PDB file of C-alpha atoms in Angstrom:
ATOM      1  CA  MET G  48      -2.288 -10.860 -22.651  1.00 53.00           C
ATOM      2  CA  GLY G  49      -5.882 -10.678 -21.498  1.00 61.00           C
ATOM      3  CA  PHE G  50      -7.445  -9.083 -18.467  1.00 69.00           C
ATOM      4  CA  SER G  51      -5.953 -10.114 -15.103  1.00 76.00           C
ATOM      5  CA  PHE G  52      -7.995  -9.615 -11.926  1.00 84.00           C
ATOM      6  CA  SER G  53      -4.933 -10.372  -9.807  1.00 85.00           C
ATOM      7  CA  SER G  54      -3.178  -7.375 -11.368  1.00 83.00           C
ATOM      8  CA  VAL G  55      -6.127  -5.185 -10.374  1.00 87.00           C
ATOM      9  CA  VAL G  56      -5.685  -6.260  -6.752  1.00 91.00           C
ATOM     10  CA  LEU G  57      -1.916  -5.791  -6.916  1.00 89.00           C
ATOM     11  CA  SER G  58      -2.405  -2.334  -8.473  1.00 86.00           C
ATOM     12  CA  TYR G  59      -4.770  -1.488  -5.614  1.00 90.00           C
ATOM     13  CA  PHE G  60      -2.015  -2.118  -3.085  1.00 93.00           C
ATOM     14  CA  LEU G  61       0.660  -0.457  -5.233  1.00 89.00           C
ATOM     15  CA  ILE G  62      -1.231   2.792  -5.785  1.00 85.00           C
ATOM     16  CA  THR G  63      -2.231   2.907  -2.117  1.00 88.00           C
ATOM     17  CA  GLY G  64       1.403   2.343  -1.155  1.00 89.00           C
ATOM     18  CA  GLY G  65       2.722   5.066  -3.462  1.00 85.00           C
ATOM     19  CA  THR G  66       0.070   7.532  -2.319  1.00 83.00           C
ATOM     20  CA  PHE G  67       0.591   7.137   1.407  1.00 85.00           C
ATOM     21  CA  PHE G  68       4.361   7.010   1.083  1.00 86.00           C
ATOM     22  CA  ALA G  69       4.144  10.494  -0.446  1.00 83.00           C
ATOM     23  CA  LEU G  70       1.615  11.566   2.196  1.00 80.00           C
ATOM     24  CA  LEU G  71       3.849  10.514   5.081  1.00 83.00           C
ATOM     25  CA  LEU G  72       6.878  12.183   3.536  1.00 79.00           C
ATOM     26  CA  ALA G  73       4.868  15.380   3.125  1.00 77.00           C
ATOM     27  CA  GLY G  74       3.858  15.145   6.779  1.00 72.00           C
ATOM     28  CA  ARG G  75       7.473  14.724   7.797  1.00 69.00           C
ATOM     29  CA  VAL G  76       8.662  17.865   5.996  1.00 69.00           C
ATOM     30  CA  GLY G  77       5.740  19.798   7.438  1.00 66.00           C
ATOM     31  CA  LEU G  78       3.902  20.551   4.186  1.00 65.00           C
ATOM     32  CA  GLN G  79       0.889  22.643   5.188  1.00 65.00           C
ATOM     33  CA  SER G  80      -0.525  23.904   1.898  1.00 66.00           C
ATOM     34  CA  GLU G  81      -3.731  22.076   1.020  1.00 66.00           C
ATOM     35  CA  TYR G  82      -3.189  22.403  -2.719  1.00 70.00           C
ATOM     36  CA  LEU G  83       0.441  21.311  -2.545  1.00 73.00           C
ATOM     37  CA  GLY G  84      -0.779  18.371  -0.491  1.00 72.00           C
ATOM     38  CA  TYR G  85      -3.046  17.242  -3.314  1.00 75.00           C
ATOM     39  CA  ILE G  86      -0.149  17.581  -5.752  1.00 80.00           C
ATOM     40  CA  VAL G  87       1.992  15.401  -3.481  1.00 78.00           C
ATOM     41  CA  LEU G  88      -0.776  12.804  -3.310  1.00 76.00           C
ATOM     42  CA  ALA G  89      -1.093  12.841  -7.093  1.00 82.00           C
ATOM     43  CA  LEU G  90       2.661  12.324  -7.400  1.00 82.00           C
ATOM     44  CA  GLY G  91       2.460   9.428  -4.950  1.00 81.00           C
ATOM     45  CA  GLY G  92      -0.379   7.882  -6.921  1.00 81.00           C
ATOM     46  CA  PHE G  93       1.639   8.456 -10.102  1.00 83.00           C
ATOM     47  CA  LEU G  94       4.535   6.491  -8.594  1.00 83.00           C
ATOM     48  CA  GLY G  95       2.211   3.669  -7.623  1.00 82.00           C
ATOM     49  CA  GLY G  96       0.547   3.651 -11.051  1.00 81.00           C
ATOM     50  CA  LEU G  97       3.888   3.587 -12.824  1.00 80.00           C
ATOM     51  CA  VAL G  98       5.014   0.587 -10.793  1.00 82.00           C
ATOM     52  CA  ALA G  99       1.596  -1.045 -11.208  1.00 78.00           C
ATOM     53  CA  ALA G 100       1.840  -0.753 -14.994  1.00 76.00           C
ATOM     54  CA  ARG G 101       5.226  -2.442 -14.870  1.00 77.00           C
ATOM     55  CA  ALA G 102       3.944  -5.249 -12.657  1.00 78.00           C
ATOM     56  CA  SER G 103       0.617  -5.723 -14.452  1.00 73.00           C
ATOM     57  CA  ARG G 104       0.281  -9.042 -16.231  1.00 65.00           C
ATOM     58  CA  GLY G 105      -2.441  -8.031 -18.642  1.00 57.00           C
ATOM     59  CA  SER G 106      -3.491  -4.521 -19.689  1.00 57.00           C
ATOM     60  CA  THR G 107      -1.060  -2.016 -18.202  1.00 62.00           C
ATOM     61  CA  ILE G 108      -3.637   0.796 -18.175  1.00 73.00           C
ATOM     62  CA  ILE G 109      -7.020  -0.782 -17.455  1.00 78.00           C
ATOM     63  CA  GLU G 110      -5.938  -2.806 -14.450  1.00 79.00           C
ATOM     64  CA  PRO G 111      -4.068  -0.009 -12.613  1.00 77.00           C
ATOM     65  CA  ALA G 112      -7.018   2.289 -13.372  1.00 78.00           C
ATOM     66  CA  LEU G 113      -9.403  -0.212 -11.796  1.00 82.00           C
ATOM     67  CA  GLY G 114      -7.041  -0.570  -8.856  1.00 83.00           C
ATOM     68  CA  ALA G 115      -7.151   3.213  -8.393  1.00 80.00           C
ATOM     69  CA  VAL G 116     -10.961   3.198  -8.509  1.00 81.00           C
ATOM     70  CA  LEU G 117     -11.014   0.371  -5.962  1.00 85.00           C
ATOM     71  CA  MET G 118      -8.818   2.460  -3.665  1.00 82.00           C
ATOM     72  CA  ILE G 119     -11.231   5.400  -3.978  1.00 80.00           C
ATOM     73  CA  LEU G 120     -14.200   3.186  -3.125  1.00 82.00           C
ATOM     74  CA  THR G 121     -12.370   1.694  -0.149  1.00 84.00           C
ATOM     75  CA  PHE G 122     -11.531   4.967   1.551  1.00 76.00           C
ATOM     76  CA  ILE G 123     -14.816   6.682   0.730  1.00 75.00           C
ATOM     77  CA  GLY G 124     -16.647   3.606   2.034  1.00 77.00           C
ATOM     78  CA  ILE G 125     -14.669   3.576   5.265  1.00 76.00           C
ATOM     79  CA  GLY G 126     -15.157   7.332   5.582  1.00 70.00           C
ATOM     80  CA  VAL G 127     -18.931   6.984   5.231  1.00 71.00           C
ATOM     81  CA  ALA G 128     -19.067   4.112   7.725  1.00 71.00           C
ATOM     82  CA  ALA G 129     -16.831   5.941  10.182  1.00 65.00           C
ATOM     83  CA  SER G 130     -18.897   9.108   9.900  1.00 62.00           C
ATOM     84  CA  GLY G 131     -22.054   7.159  10.583  1.00 56.00           C
ATOM     85  CA  ALA G 132     -20.513   5.416  13.587  1.00 51.00           C
ATOM     86  CA  GLY G 133     -18.812   8.535  14.907  1.00 50.00           C
ATOM     87  CA  ALA G 134     -15.478   6.729  14.739  1.00 47.00           C
ATOM     88  CA  GLY G 135     -12.100   8.194  13.858  1.00 45.00           C
ATOM     89  CA  VAL G 136      -9.993   6.220  11.354  1.00 45.00           C
ATOM     90  CA  ILE G 137      -6.192   6.467  11.310  1.00 44.00           C
ATOM     91  CA  PHE G 138      -4.730   8.497   8.417  1.00 46.00           C
ATOM     92  CA  MET G 139      -8.195   9.528   7.174  1.00 47.00           C
ATOM     93  CA  PRO G 140      -8.759  13.252   6.485  1.00 48.00           C
ATOM     94  CA  GLN G 141     -11.694  14.984   8.124  1.00 52.00           C
ATOM     95  CA  GLY G 142     -14.853  15.298   6.077  1.00 56.00           C
ATOM     96  CA  MET G 143     -16.142  13.461   3.038  1.00 59.00           C
ATOM     97  CA  LYS G 144     -15.149  16.304   0.702  1.00 64.00           C
ATOM     98  CA  ALA G 145     -11.519  15.962   1.778  1.00 66.00           C
ATOM     99  CA  ILE G 146     -11.712  12.176   1.409  1.00 66.00           C
ATOM    100  CA  ALA G 147     -13.084  12.529  -2.111  1.00 68.00           C
ATOM    101  CA  LEU G 148     -10.425  15.082  -3.117  1.00 70.00           C
ATOM    102  CA  VAL G 149      -7.603  12.991  -1.678  1.00 70.00           C
ATOM    103  CA  SER G 150      -8.876   9.874  -3.418  1.00 70.00           C
ATOM    104  CA  ALA G 151      -9.364  11.684  -6.722  1.00 73.00           C
ATOM    105  CA  ALA G 152      -5.860  13.196  -6.607  1.00 76.00           C
ATOM    106  CA  SER G 153      -4.281   9.839  -5.867  1.00 73.00           C
ATOM    107  CA  ALA G 154      -6.340   7.933  -8.419  1.00 74.00           C
ATOM    108  CA  GLY G 155      -5.718  10.558 -11.099  1.00 79.00           C
ATOM    109  CA  GLY G 156      -1.998  10.338 -10.479  1.00 80.00           C
ATOM    110  CA  GLY G 157      -2.202   6.548 -10.524  1.00 78.00           C
ATOM    111  CA  ILE G 158      -3.933   6.483 -13.887  1.00 79.00           C
ATOM    112  CA  GLY G 159      -1.396   8.964 -15.264  1.00 81.00           C
ATOM    113  CA  GLY G 160       1.463   6.802 -14.003  1.00 80.00           C
ATOM    114  CA  ALA G 161      -0.109   3.727 -15.556  1.00 76.00           C
ATOM    115  CA  PHE G 162      -0.449   5.516 -18.900  1.00 78.00           C
ATOM    116  CA  LEU G 163       3.214   6.514 -18.858  1.00 79.00           C
ATOM    117  CA  GLY G 164       4.174   2.991 -17.806  1.00 71.00           C
ATOM    118  CA  GLU G 165       2.312   1.629 -20.819  1.00 67.00           C
ATOM    119  CA  LYS G 166       4.242   3.945 -23.117  1.00 70.00           C
ATOM    120  CA  LEU G 167       7.594   3.164 -21.513  1.00 69.00           C
ATOM    121  CA  PHE G 168       7.325  -0.594 -20.960  1.00 63.00           C
ATOM    122  CA  GLY G 169       4.411  -1.925 -23.009  1.00 59.00           C
ATOM    123  CA  GLU G 170       4.312  -5.707 -22.555  1.00 61.00           C
ATOM    124  CA  ASP G 171       7.975  -5.971 -21.570  1.00 60.00           C
ATOM    125  CA  THR G 172       8.408  -8.667 -18.910  1.00 62.00           C
ATOM    126  CA  PRO G 173      10.033  -7.311 -15.721  1.00 66.00           C
ATOM    127  CA  ALA G 174      13.171  -9.015 -14.435  1.00 63.00           C
ATOM    128  CA  GLY G 175      12.997 -11.096 -11.258  1.00 66.00           C
ATOM    129  CA  PRO G 176      14.701  -8.521  -8.958  1.00 78.00           C
ATOM    130  CA  SER G 177      12.117  -5.932 -10.035  1.00 83.00           C
ATOM    131  CA  TRP G 178       9.550  -7.837  -8.013  1.00 88.00           C
ATOM    132  CA  VAL G 179      11.328  -6.892  -4.797  1.00 92.00           C
ATOM    133  CA  LEU G 180      10.493  -3.261  -5.587  1.00 90.00           C
ATOM    134  CA  PHE G 181       6.932  -4.081  -6.685  1.00 90.00           C
ATOM    135  CA  ILE G 182       6.146  -6.068  -3.561  1.00 93.00           C
ATOM    136  CA  THR G 183       7.852  -3.529  -1.278  1.00 95.00           C
ATOM    137  CA  VAL G 184       5.611  -0.739  -2.574  1.00 92.00           C
ATOM    138  CA  ALA G 185       2.576  -3.038  -2.400  1.00 94.00           C
ATOM    139  CA  GLY G 186       3.612  -4.084   1.121  1.00 95.00           C
ATOM    140  CA  PHE G 187       3.625  -0.427   2.143  1.00 95.00           C
ATOM    141  CA  GLY G 188       0.078  -0.241   0.791  1.00 93.00           C
ATOM    142  CA  ALA G 189      -0.868  -3.399   2.690  1.00 95.00           C
ATOM    143  CA  GLY G 190       0.361  -1.680   5.851  1.00 94.00           C
ATOM    144  CA  VAL G 191      -1.935   1.264   5.182  1.00 92.00           C
ATOM    145  CA  ILE G 192      -4.940  -0.897   4.322  1.00 94.00           C
ATOM    146  CA  GLY G 193      -4.439  -3.320   7.209  1.00 93.00           C
ATOM    147  CA  THR G 194      -3.938  -0.579   9.787  1.00 92.00           C
ATOM    148  CA  THR G 195      -6.917   1.406   8.530  1.00 88.00           C
ATOM    149  CA  PHE G 196      -9.319  -1.547   8.535  1.00 90.00           C
ATOM    150  CA  GLY G 197      -7.970  -2.856  11.829  1.00 89.00           C
ATOM    151  CA  ALA G 198      -8.370   0.517  13.546  1.00 85.00           C
ATOM    152  CA  PHE G 199     -11.891   0.839  12.159  1.00 82.00           C
ATOM    153  CA  LEU G 200     -12.879  -2.626  13.379  1.00 84.00           C
ATOM    154  CA  ALA G 201     -11.396  -1.906  16.817  1.00 79.00           C
ATOM    155  CA  LYS G 202     -13.439   1.296  17.089  1.00 74.00           C
ATOM    156  CA  GLY G 203     -16.535  -0.753  16.427  1.00 60.00           C
ATOM    157  CA  GLY G 204     -15.902  -2.490  19.745  1.00 50.00           C
ATOM    158  CA  GLY G 205     -16.222   0.732  21.743  1.00 49.00           C
ATOM    159  CA  GLU G 206     -13.871   3.409  22.999  1.00 52.00           C
ATOM    160  CA  ARG G 207     -11.949   0.996  25.241  1.00 51.00           C
ATOM    161  CA  SER G 208     -11.559  -1.682  22.619  1.00 55.00           C
ATOM    162  CA  ASP G 209      -7.983  -2.945  22.218  1.00 68.00           C
ATOM    163  CA  ALA G 210      -6.906  -2.304  18.638  1.00 73.00           C
ATOM    164  CA  THR G 211      -3.904  -4.651  18.709  1.00 81.00           C
ATOM    165  CA  GLY G 212      -5.718  -7.838  17.719  1.00 87.00           C
ATOM    166  CA  PRO G 213      -7.812  -6.367  14.880  1.00 88.00           C
ATOM    167  CA  VAL G 214      -4.875  -4.395  13.471  1.00 90.00           C
ATOM    168  CA  LEU G 215      -2.498  -7.375  13.512  1.00 92.00           C
ATOM    169  CA  GLY G 216      -5.157  -9.612  12.002  1.00 94.00           C
ATOM    170  CA  MET G 217      -5.950  -7.186   9.198  1.00 94.00           C
ATOM    171  CA  LEU G 218      -2.260  -6.567   8.513  1.00 95.00           C
ATOM    172  CA  ALA G 219      -1.677 -10.302   8.128  1.00 95.00           C
ATOM    173  CA  LEU G 220      -4.736 -10.634   5.877  1.00 96.00           C
ATOM    174  CA  ALA G 221      -3.720  -7.652   3.729  1.00 96.00           C
ATOM    175  CA  CYS G 222      -0.193  -9.013   3.259  1.00 96.00           C
ATOM    176  CA  PHE G 223      -1.560 -12.472   2.480  1.00 97.00           C
ATOM    177  CA  LEU G 224      -3.961 -11.137  -0.170  1.00 96.00           C
ATOM    178  CA  MET G 225      -1.252  -8.908  -1.615  1.00 95.00           C
ATOM    179  CA  GLY G 226       1.028 -11.954  -1.818  1.00 95.00           C
ATOM    180  CA  ILE G 227      -1.619 -13.958  -3.657  1.00 95.00           C
ATOM    181  CA  ALA G 228      -2.052 -11.117  -6.154  1.00 92.00           C
ATOM    182  CA  ALA G 229       1.715 -10.844  -6.646  1.00 91.00           C
ATOM    183  CA  GLY G 230       2.178 -14.587  -7.141  1.00 91.00           C
ATOM    184  CA  ALA G 231      -0.722 -14.749  -9.582  1.00 89.00           C
ATOM    185  CA  SER G 232       0.514 -11.708 -11.535  1.00 85.00           C
ATOM    186  CA  ALA G 233       4.179 -12.720 -11.806  1.00 84.00           C
ATOM    187  CA  THR G 234       5.540 -14.587 -14.814  1.00 79.00           C
ATOM    188  CA  ARG G 235       7.982 -16.504 -12.600  1.00 81.00           C
ATOM    189  CA  ARG G 236       8.028 -17.763  -9.028  1.00 86.00           C
ATOM    190  CA  THR G 237       8.947 -14.904  -6.692  1.00 86.00           C
ATOM    191  CA  LEU G 238       9.042 -16.449  -3.218  1.00 90.00           C
ATOM    192  CA  GLY G 239      12.285 -14.777  -2.121  1.00 91.00           C
ATOM    193  CA  ALA G 240      11.166 -11.415  -3.510  1.00 92.00           C
ATOM    194  CA  SER G 241       7.804 -11.871  -1.776  1.00 94.00           C
ATOM    195  CA  PHE G 242       9.329 -12.395   1.656  1.00 96.00           C
ATOM    196  CA  LEU G 243      11.842  -9.560   1.260  1.00 96.00           C
ATOM    197  CA  GLY G 244       9.293  -7.184  -0.273  1.00 95.00           C
ATOM    198  CA  GLY G 245       6.712  -7.923   2.419  1.00 96.00           C
ATOM    199  CA  PHE G 246       9.338  -7.411   5.125  1.00 97.00           C
ATOM    200  CA  LEU G 247      10.635  -4.144   3.669  1.00 96.00           C
ATOM    201  CA  GLY G 248       7.209  -2.793   2.750  1.00 95.00           C
ATOM    202  CA  LEU G 249       5.494  -3.237   6.112  1.00 95.00           C
ATOM    203  CA  GLY G 250       8.653  -2.440   8.051  1.00 94.00           C
ATOM    204  CA  GLY G 251       9.130   0.720   6.007  1.00 93.00           C
ATOM    205  CA  PHE G 252       5.522   1.741   6.557  1.00 94.00           C
ATOM    206  CA  PHE G 253       5.741   1.487  10.339  1.00 91.00           C
ATOM    207  CA  PHE G 254       9.183   3.077  10.499  1.00 89.00           C
ATOM    208  CA  LEU G 255       8.131   6.073   8.395  1.00 87.00           C
ATOM    209  CA  ALA G 256       4.822   6.440  10.238  1.00 85.00           C
ATOM    210  CA  ILE G 257       6.546   6.449  13.641  1.00 85.00           C
ATOM    211  CA  TYR G 258       9.253   8.782  12.357  1.00 79.00           C
ATOM    212  CA  VAL G 259       6.653  11.223  11.019  1.00 79.00           C
ATOM    213  CA  PHE G 260       4.437  11.256  14.093  1.00 72.00           C
ATOM    214  CA  ALA G 261       7.397  11.453  16.464  1.00 67.00           C
ATOM    215  CA  GLY G 262       8.622  14.447  14.476  1.00 62.00           C
ATOM    216  CA  MET G 263       5.188  16.057  14.718  1.00 59.00           C
ATOM    217  CA  LEU G 264       5.449  15.756  18.507  1.00 57.00           C
ATOM    218  CA  GLY G 265       8.688  17.717  18.347  1.00 56.00           C
ATOM    219  CA  THR G 266      10.888  15.132  20.059  1.00 51.00           C
ATOM    220  CA  LYS G 267      14.645  15.434  19.965  1.00 48.00           C
ATOM    221  CA  GLY G 268      16.380  14.371  16.762  1.00 48.00           C
ATOM    222  CA  GLY G 269      13.146  14.174  14.831  1.00 50.00           C
ATOM    223  CA  GLY G 270      11.955  11.481  17.226  1.00 53.00           C
ATOM    224  CA  ILE G 271      14.227   8.645  16.082  1.00 58.00           C
ATOM    225  CA  GLY G 272      16.681   8.844  18.976  1.00 56.00           C
ATOM    226  CA  ASN G 273      13.947   8.852  21.607  1.00 62.00           C
ATOM    227  CA  ILE G 274      12.025   5.845  20.317  1.00 67.00           C
ATOM    228  CA  PRO G 275      12.548   2.898  22.715  1.00 74.00           C
ATOM    229  CA  PRO G 276      14.507  -0.075  21.322  1.00 78.00           C
ATOM    230  CA  GLU G 277      11.576  -2.395  21.998  1.00 83.00           C
ATOM    231  CA  VAL G 278       9.537  -0.440  19.451  1.00 80.00           C
ATOM    232  CA  TYR G 279      12.075  -1.268  16.762  1.00 82.00           C
ATOM    233  CA  ALA G 280      12.080  -4.888  17.915  1.00 88.00           C
ATOM    234  CA  GLY G 281       8.305  -4.955  17.600  1.00 89.00           C
ATOM    235  CA  MET G 282       8.503  -3.466  14.114  1.00 90.00           C
ATOM    236  CA  GLY G 283      11.033  -6.110  13.129  1.00 92.00           C
ATOM    237  CA  ILE G 284       8.784  -8.913  14.380  1.00 94.00           C
ATOM    238  CA  MET G 285       5.750  -7.525  12.538  1.00 94.00           C
ATOM    239  CA  ALA G 286       7.810  -7.011   9.391  1.00 95.00           C
ATOM    240  CA  ALA G 287       9.028 -10.611   9.541  1.00 96.00           C
ATOM    241  CA  GLY G 288       5.434 -11.787  10.006  1.00 96.00           C
ATOM    242  CA  ALA G 289       4.412  -9.699   7.007  1.00 96.00           C
ATOM    243  CA  GLY G 290       7.176 -11.291   4.952  1.00 96.00           C
ATOM    244  CA  ILE G 291       5.972 -14.775   5.900  1.00 97.00           C
ATOM    245  CA  ALA G 292       2.312 -13.948   5.162  1.00 97.00           C
ATOM    246  CA  THR G 293       3.295 -12.453   1.803  1.00 97.00           C
ATOM    247  CA  LEU G 294       5.452 -15.455   0.945  1.00 96.00           C
ATOM    248  CA  ILE G 295       2.643 -17.907   1.748  1.00 97.00           C
ATOM    249  CA  GLY G 296       0.167 -15.890  -0.307  1.00 96.00           C
ATOM    250  CA  SER G 297       2.627 -15.645  -3.188  1.00 94.00           C
ATOM    251  CA  ALA G 298       3.197 -19.396  -3.170  1.00 95.00           C
ATOM    252  CA  ILE G 299      -0.544 -20.004  -3.347  1.00 95.00           C
ATOM    253  CA  GLY G 300      -1.091 -17.390  -6.068  1.00 93.00           C
ATOM    254  CA  TRP G 301       1.741 -18.808  -8.158  1.00 91.00           C
ATOM    255  CA  SER G 302       0.712 -22.455  -7.809  1.00 92.00           C
ATOM    256  CA  VAL G 303      -2.998 -21.859  -8.423  1.00 90.00           C
ATOM    257  CA  ILE G 304      -2.856 -19.167 -11.123  1.00 85.00           C
ATOM    258  CA  GLY G 305       0.624 -17.842 -11.938  1.00 82.00           C
ATOM    259  CA  GLN G 306       2.432 -20.897 -13.226  1.00 81.00           C
ATOM    260  CA  LYS G 307      -0.590 -22.083 -15.208  1.00 76.00           C
ATOM    261  CA  THR G 308      -0.738 -18.890 -17.248  1.00 69.00           C
ATOM    262  CA  ALA G 309       2.961 -17.945 -17.246  1.00 64.00           C
ATOM    263  CA  GLY G 310       3.395 -19.025 -20.815  1.00 55.00           C
TER     264      GLY G 310
END
């Protein structure tokens, strides 16, 4: 198969998802070593790259590698803009050197994972249920990207700016774009997998993020028992919305691109 831009976009979300899943887990266990932190990020990027190679429709190395580079450019770009505006961005490390090192560790791991995926799977077509896993990991990445951009846009409105609207809007957009990329990259229609993956990915992102930060605050039971039920209800609603946005995007990506090149 030839080059697929949709697989680049999907790899972007997958490698971001794998990286920040590892980052949040490291935060939960209280990993404090800077160098071990970079290793964890590389392992997370490796996971994302491995999955990206499996999901890639065209080249299983070039497209995940470009997705990793795109992730680097995204976070360095936001870091530069935030530094210039004096704004703090959620989940961003302090200082451009740290941003560059984090991005390089993740991208390097992602490229390594893609290389291994090429050796293991080649052009083997993934089974339909595999797309639930692909879209779940990508949905986790969409949660990171949407929250980061939404928080940055909210900061642009001033210190008292309400972040809810921008964050929700960017989350919906990220899931929609991720769905388009998934539908365009798949070799079969994956509407059910898109809804379930979007639901699990964004829901998992918020659950793990809340679990990690509640644990950092030292609340009883790691924070889970003290989180109000309405928070879980809110997560469920947002996860369902993410599933719907992903499904709609997947339907569009499949009808416009996917089914025309599936053969």
